[in-house]
XYZ file of C-alpha atoms in Angstrom:
437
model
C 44.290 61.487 -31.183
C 46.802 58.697 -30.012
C 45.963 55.598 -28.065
C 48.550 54.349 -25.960
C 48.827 50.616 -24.806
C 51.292 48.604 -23.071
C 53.723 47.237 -25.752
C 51.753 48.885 -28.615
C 53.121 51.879 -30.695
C 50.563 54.723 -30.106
C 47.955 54.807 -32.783
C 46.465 58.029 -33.980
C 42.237 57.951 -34.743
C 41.339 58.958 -37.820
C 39.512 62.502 -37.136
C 37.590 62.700 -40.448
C 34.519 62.451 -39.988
C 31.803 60.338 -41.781
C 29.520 62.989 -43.765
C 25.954 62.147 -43.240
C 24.196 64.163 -46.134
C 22.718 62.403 -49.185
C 24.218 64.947 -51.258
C 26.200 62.838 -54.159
C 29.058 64.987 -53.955
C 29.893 63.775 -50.153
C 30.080 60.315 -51.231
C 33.964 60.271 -52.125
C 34.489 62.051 -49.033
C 32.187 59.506 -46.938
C 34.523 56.818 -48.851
C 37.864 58.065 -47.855
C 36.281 58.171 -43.973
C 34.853 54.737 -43.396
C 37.895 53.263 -44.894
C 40.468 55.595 -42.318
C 37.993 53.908 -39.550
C 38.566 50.536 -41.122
C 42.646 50.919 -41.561
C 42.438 51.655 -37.966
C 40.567 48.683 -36.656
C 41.987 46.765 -38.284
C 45.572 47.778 -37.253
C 44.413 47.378 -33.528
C 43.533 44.199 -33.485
C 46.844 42.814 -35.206
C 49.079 44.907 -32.572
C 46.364 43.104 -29.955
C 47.087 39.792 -31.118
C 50.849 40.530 -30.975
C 51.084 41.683 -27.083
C 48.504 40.631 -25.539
C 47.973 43.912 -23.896
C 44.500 43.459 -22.882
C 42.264 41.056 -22.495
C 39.844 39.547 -25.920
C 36.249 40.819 -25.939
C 34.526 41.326 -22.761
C 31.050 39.603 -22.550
C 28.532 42.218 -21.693
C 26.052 41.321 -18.594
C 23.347 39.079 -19.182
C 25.049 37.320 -22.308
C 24.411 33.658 -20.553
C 21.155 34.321 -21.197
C 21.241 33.859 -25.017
C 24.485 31.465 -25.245
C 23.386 29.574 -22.486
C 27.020 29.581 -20.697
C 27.166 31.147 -17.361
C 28.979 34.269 -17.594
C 32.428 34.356 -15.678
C 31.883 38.353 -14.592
C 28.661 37.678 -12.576
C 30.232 37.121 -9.147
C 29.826 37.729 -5.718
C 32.859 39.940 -6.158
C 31.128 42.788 -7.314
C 28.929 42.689 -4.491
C 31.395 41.734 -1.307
C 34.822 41.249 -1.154
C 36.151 37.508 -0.247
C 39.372 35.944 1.655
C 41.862 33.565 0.477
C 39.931 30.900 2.713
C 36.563 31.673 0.976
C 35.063 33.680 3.763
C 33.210 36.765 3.597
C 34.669 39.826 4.918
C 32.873 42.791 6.331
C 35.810 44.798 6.942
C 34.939 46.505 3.274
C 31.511 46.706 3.045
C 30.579 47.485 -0.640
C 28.731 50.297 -1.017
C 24.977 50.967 -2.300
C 24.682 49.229 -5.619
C 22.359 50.161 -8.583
C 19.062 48.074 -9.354
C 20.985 46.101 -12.270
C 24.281 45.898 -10.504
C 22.251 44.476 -7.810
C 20.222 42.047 -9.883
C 23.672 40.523 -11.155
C 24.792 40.138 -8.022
C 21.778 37.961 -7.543
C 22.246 36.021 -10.710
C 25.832 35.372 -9.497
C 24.754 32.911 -6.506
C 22.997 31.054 -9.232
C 25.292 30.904 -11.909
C 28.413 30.011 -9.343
C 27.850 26.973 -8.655
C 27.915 25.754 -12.478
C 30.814 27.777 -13.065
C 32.828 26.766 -9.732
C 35.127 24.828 -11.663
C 36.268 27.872 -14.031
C 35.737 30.616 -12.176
C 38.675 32.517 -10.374
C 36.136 33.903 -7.714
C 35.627 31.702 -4.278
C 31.820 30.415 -4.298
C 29.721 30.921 -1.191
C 29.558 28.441 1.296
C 26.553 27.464 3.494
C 28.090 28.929 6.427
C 27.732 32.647 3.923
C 24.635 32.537 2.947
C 22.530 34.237 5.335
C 24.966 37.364 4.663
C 25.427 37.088 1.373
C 21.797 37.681 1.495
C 20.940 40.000 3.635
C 23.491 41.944 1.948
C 21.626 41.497 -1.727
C 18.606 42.304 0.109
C 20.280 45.810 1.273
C 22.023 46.579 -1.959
C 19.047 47.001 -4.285
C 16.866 49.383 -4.554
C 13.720 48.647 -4.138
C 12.354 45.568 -1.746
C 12.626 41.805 -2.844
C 8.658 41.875 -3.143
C 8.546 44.803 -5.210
C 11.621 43.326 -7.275
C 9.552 40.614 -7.678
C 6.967 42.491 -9.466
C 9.950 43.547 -12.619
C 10.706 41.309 -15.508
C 13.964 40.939 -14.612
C 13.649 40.343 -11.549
C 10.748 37.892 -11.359
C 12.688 35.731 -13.828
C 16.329 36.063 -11.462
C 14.117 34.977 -8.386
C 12.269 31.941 -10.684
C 16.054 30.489 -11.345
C 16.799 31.714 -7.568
C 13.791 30.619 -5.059
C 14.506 26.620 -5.712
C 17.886 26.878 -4.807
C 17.318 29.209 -2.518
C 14.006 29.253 -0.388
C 15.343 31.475 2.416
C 14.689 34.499 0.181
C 10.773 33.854 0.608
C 11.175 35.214 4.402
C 11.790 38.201 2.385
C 8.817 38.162 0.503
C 6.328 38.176 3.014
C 4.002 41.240 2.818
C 3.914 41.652 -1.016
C 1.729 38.520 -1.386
C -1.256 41.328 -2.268
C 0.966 43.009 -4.842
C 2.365 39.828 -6.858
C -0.521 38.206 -6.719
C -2.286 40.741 -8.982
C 1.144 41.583 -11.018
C 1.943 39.948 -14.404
C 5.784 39.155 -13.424
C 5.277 38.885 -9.520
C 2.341 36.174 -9.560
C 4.511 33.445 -11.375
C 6.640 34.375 -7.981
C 3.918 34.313 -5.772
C 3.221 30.521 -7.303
C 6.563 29.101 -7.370
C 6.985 30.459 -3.489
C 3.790 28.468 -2.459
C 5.544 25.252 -4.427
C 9.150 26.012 -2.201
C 7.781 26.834 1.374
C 7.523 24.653 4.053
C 3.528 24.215 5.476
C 4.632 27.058 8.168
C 5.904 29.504 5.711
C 2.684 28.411 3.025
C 0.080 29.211 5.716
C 1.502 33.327 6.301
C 1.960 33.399 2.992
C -1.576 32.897 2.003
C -3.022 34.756 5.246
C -2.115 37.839 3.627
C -4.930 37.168 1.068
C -7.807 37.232 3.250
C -10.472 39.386 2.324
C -9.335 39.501 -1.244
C -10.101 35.727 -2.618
C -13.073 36.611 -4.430
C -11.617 40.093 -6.080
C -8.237 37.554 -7.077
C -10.375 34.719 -7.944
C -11.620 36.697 -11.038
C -8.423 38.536 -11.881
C -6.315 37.606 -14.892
C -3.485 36.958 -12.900
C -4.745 36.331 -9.428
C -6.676 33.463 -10.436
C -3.845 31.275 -11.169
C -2.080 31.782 -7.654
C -5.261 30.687 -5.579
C -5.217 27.491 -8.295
C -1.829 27.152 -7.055
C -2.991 27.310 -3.444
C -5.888 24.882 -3.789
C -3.032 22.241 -5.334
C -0.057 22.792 -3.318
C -2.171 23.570 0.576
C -3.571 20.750 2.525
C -7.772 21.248 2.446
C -7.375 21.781 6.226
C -5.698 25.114 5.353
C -8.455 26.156 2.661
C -11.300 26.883 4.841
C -10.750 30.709 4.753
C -11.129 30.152 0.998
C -14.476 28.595 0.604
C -15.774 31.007 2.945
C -15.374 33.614 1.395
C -15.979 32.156 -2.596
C -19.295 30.662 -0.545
C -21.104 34.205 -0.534
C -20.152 34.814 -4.500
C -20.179 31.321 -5.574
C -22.920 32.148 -8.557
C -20.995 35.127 -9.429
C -17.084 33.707 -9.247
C -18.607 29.937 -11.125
C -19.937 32.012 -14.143
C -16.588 34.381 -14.360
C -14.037 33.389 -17.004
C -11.367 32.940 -14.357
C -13.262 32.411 -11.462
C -14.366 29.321 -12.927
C -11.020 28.014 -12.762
C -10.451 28.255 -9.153
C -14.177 26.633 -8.513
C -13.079 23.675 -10.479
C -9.899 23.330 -8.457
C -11.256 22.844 -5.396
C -13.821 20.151 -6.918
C -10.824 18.567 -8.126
C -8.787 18.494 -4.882
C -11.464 18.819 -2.176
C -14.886 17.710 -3.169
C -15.123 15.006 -0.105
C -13.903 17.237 2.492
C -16.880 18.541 4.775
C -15.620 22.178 4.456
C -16.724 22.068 0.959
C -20.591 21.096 2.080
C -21.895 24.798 2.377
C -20.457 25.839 -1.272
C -21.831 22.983 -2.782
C -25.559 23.649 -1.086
C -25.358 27.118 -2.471
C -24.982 25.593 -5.954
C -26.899 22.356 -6.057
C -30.202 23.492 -3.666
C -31.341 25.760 -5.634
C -32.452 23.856 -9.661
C -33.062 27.490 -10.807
C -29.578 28.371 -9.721
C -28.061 25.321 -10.951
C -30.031 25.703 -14.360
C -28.250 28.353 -14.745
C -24.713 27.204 -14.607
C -25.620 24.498 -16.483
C -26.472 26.861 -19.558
C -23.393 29.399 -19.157
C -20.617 29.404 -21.021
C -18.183 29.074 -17.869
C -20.984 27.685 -15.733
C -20.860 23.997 -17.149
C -17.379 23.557 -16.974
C -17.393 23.694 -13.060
C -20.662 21.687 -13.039
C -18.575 19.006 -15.812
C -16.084 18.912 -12.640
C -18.137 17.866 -10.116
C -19.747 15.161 -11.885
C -16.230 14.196 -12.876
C -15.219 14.220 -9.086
C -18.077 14.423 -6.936
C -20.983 12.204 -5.461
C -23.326 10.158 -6.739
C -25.495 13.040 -4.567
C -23.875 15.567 -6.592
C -24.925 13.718 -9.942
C -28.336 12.988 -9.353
C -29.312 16.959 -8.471
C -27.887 17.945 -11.805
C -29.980 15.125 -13.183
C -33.175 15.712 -11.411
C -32.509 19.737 -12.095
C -32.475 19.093 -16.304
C -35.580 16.763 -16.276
C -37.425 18.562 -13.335
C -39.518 21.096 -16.116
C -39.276 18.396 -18.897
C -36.892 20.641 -21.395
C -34.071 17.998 -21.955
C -34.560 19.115 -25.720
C -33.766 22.553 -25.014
C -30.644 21.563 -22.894
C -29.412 19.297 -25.762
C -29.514 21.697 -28.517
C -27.260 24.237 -26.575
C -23.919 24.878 -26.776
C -22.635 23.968 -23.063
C -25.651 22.560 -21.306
C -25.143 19.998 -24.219
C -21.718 18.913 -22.717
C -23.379 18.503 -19.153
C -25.673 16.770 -20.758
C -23.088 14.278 -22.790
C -21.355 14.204 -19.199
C -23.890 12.885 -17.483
C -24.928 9.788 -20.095
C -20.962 9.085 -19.918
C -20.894 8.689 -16.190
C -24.625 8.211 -15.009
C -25.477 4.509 -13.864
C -28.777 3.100 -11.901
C -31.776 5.181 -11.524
C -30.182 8.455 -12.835
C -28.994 6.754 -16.493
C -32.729 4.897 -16.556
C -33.997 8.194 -16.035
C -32.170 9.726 -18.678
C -32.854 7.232 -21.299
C -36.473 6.844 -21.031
C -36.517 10.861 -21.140
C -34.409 10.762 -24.442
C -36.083 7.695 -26.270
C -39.569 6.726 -24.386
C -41.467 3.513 -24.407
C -42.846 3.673 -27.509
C -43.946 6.371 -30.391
C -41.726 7.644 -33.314
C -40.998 11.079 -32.224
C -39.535 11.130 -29.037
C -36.752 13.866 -28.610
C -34.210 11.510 -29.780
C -35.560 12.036 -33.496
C -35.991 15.606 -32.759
C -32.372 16.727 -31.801
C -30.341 14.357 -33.703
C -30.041 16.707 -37.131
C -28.997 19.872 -34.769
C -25.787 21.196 -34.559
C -24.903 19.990 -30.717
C -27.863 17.319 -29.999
C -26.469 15.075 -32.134
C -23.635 14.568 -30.405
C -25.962 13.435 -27.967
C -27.379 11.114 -30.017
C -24.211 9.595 -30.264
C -23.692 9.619 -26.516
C -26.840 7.559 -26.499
C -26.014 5.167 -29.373
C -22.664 4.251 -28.204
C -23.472 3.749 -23.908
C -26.789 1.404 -24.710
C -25.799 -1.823 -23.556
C -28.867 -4.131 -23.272
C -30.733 -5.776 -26.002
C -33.879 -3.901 -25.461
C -31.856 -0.677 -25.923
C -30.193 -1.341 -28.972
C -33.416 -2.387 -30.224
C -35.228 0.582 -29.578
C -32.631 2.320 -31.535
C -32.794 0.664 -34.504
C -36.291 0.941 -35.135
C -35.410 4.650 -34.679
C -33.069 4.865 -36.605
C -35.042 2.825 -39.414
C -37.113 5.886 -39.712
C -35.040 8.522 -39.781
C -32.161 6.639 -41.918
C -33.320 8.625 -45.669
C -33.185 11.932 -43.774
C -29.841 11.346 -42.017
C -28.247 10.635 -45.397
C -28.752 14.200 -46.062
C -27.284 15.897 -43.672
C -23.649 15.857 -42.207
C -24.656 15.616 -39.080
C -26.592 12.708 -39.997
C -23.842 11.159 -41.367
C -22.098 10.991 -38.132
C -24.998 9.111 -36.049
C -25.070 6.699 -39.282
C -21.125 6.331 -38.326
C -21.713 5.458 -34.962
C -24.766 3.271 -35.452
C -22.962 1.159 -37.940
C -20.483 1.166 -35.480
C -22.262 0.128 -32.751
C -25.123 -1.796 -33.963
C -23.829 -3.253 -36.794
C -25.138 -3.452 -40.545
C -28.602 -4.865 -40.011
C -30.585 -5.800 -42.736
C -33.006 -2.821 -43.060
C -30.267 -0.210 -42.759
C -27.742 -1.956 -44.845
C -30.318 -1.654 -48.006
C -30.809 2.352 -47.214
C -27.062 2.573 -47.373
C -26.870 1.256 -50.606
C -29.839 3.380 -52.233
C -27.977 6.471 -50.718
């Protein structure tokens, strides 16, 4: 067979094929082939480089994406056809394109501009833009809000929507679908960041009735975070209203949390948050209960980190109300409320707190009793490093007399030994244990 080129001598393809079987005897045979196919290659390239017949190798679609360097072949010329003066002309509409045609074309508006200088194509103007999108819009297959919710196309409209936030018009109505999609949701986010307050507030009206199913999904949790950041509290109040009736539920969820400790972040001294925050602090059983759970203490860590001195003292009161502070210290996560509070706690709620930790007087108050466990002694840490008055520090070392031969053995002891020496100092008593151990 003979290829013919401009200025090139046709070239006939080798037509031996390249045997396939393992079969020893095929080898010369495979031999002879691949090095026909070679003698050939390599004979079109030097009659290439001689005339210049056509052009070097042609950069497949989407190679920017690895090299970095916007590709010269994504234009708006294979999407509408442009006049000498730059303007767009609908005298030749083009017709129906594919769904990858069409996502090119997309990647085109964003990759002109940084190519303006090399390209041979006219970039749009401002005066084009509203038809150069409505015409994307038409040529792909399937809606912007579904294309949204495809690989590609989530990532073309991430590079696209900053540059472009007239394409959000478009996405209205698929809030409910990106929201809970694994490519559309990172959409859905980066659309709340770009819109205007008008555009923010239909966006996010699309969601009512669903903020408690989304709170708690893997991917819808981290658009209503987005919401609570980006959304003036004013505009929240459908929100809370609805995470009000589920609040015990959505706190103690692994995502749910998340969103619950947004909104203490960003709106804990707004009055719309009042009614959430009696469902959670009225009740001490209730609140007990997130203080103990895994994902429950995290959002009560956040409102002591951002709300009230209110808001403090009802955790407080709810941990010594039955007289179990022990209990609460040797677990996992009410242990960090716990730590929270003595880091933060001042007044009547921190007196309250110490005198329930170290007492007046006796040798075994629960001080002694949690500081060898795995998680209460990093509240006896806590304690030794916030006491700050004489009396305190003394009380602690006469403690800490007493227990100093059993904290020797014990790495956990070791640590409180740290931080006393630390903060205390090398008194007499202790400095003479130190040596013997």
């Amino acid at each position: 067979m003979a290829l013919p080129m401009a200025g090139i001598p046709a070239m006939t393809l080798p037509m031996t094929g390249i045997p396939v079987s393992n079969d020893h005897l095929n080898w010369e045979m495979r031999a002879a082939a691949l090095e026909s196919w070679a003698a050939w290659g390599k004979a079109f390239q030097e009659a290439q480089k001689m005339t210049c017949a056509y052009p070097a190798f042609r950069e497949p679609p989407g190679l920017e994406r690895f090299t970095g360097k916007p590709s010269m072949k994504l234009e708006l010329s294979s999407l509408l056809s442009s006049d000498e003066d730059g303007s767009v002309s609908s005298a030749n509409p083009s017709p129906r394109l594919s769904r990858k045609a069409a996502q090119r074309s997309i990647s085109s508006i964003s990759t002109s501009s940084a190519s303006a200088r090399s390209s041979p194509f006219p970039s749009p103007t401002s005066r084009d833009k509203p038809q150069i999108l409505g015409k994307i819009s038409d040529s792909l297959a399937t809606p912007l809000g579904a294309f949204a919710c495809q690989a590609n196309g989530s990532a073309t409209l991430l590079e696209l929507l900053p540059k472009e936030p007239e394409l959000i018009l478009q996405l209205k109505g698929y809030m409910p679908k990106m929201v809970l999609d694994k490519h559309g949701c990172w959409v859905a986010q980066l659309a709340l960041e770009v819109a205007n307050f008008e555009l923010q507030l239909q966006l996010v009206s699309e969601l009512r009735g669903r903020i408690s199913s989304c709170s708690q999904h893997m991917q819808g949790n981290f658009v209503l975070q987005k919401m609570v950041e980006v959304l003036k509290p004013s505009a929240l109040n459908f929100v809370i209203e609805e995470l009000e009736d589920k609040i015990m539920d959505v706190a103690t969820h692994v995502y749910g949390c998340r969103v619950v400790q947004r909104l203490f972040e960003h709106c804990c001294h707004e009055t719309q948050l009042c009614s959430l925050l009696a469902a959670m602090l009225d009740c001490p059983m209730k609140l007990r209960k997130l203080i103990s759970n895994a994902h429950g203490c995290n959002v009560i860590r956040a409102l002591l980190n951002h709300g009230r001195a209110g808001h403090v003292k009802k955790v407080v009161d709810a941990m010594l109300e039955e007289g179990n502070v022990i209990n609460f210290a040797k677990n996992r996560h009410s242990s960090l409320v716990l730590e929270k509070c003595l880091e933060i706690c001042k007044g009547e709620c921190r007196e309250r707190l110490w005198q329930a930790f170290l007492g007046e007087d006796g040798m075994n108050p629960p001080f002694m009793q949690i500081m060898l466990d795995r998680f209460g002694n990093y509240i006896s840490q806590r304690l030794i490093n916030v006491s700050n008055s004489e009396a305190e520090m003394q009380r602690l070392r006469e403690l800490l007399q007493a227990a100093w031969p059993k904290l020797g053995k014990s790495q956990n002891g070791k640590h409180i030994m740290n931080a006393a020496q630390k903060k205390l100092g090398n008194f007499p008593m202790m400095a003479g244990r130190t040596g013997k151990n």
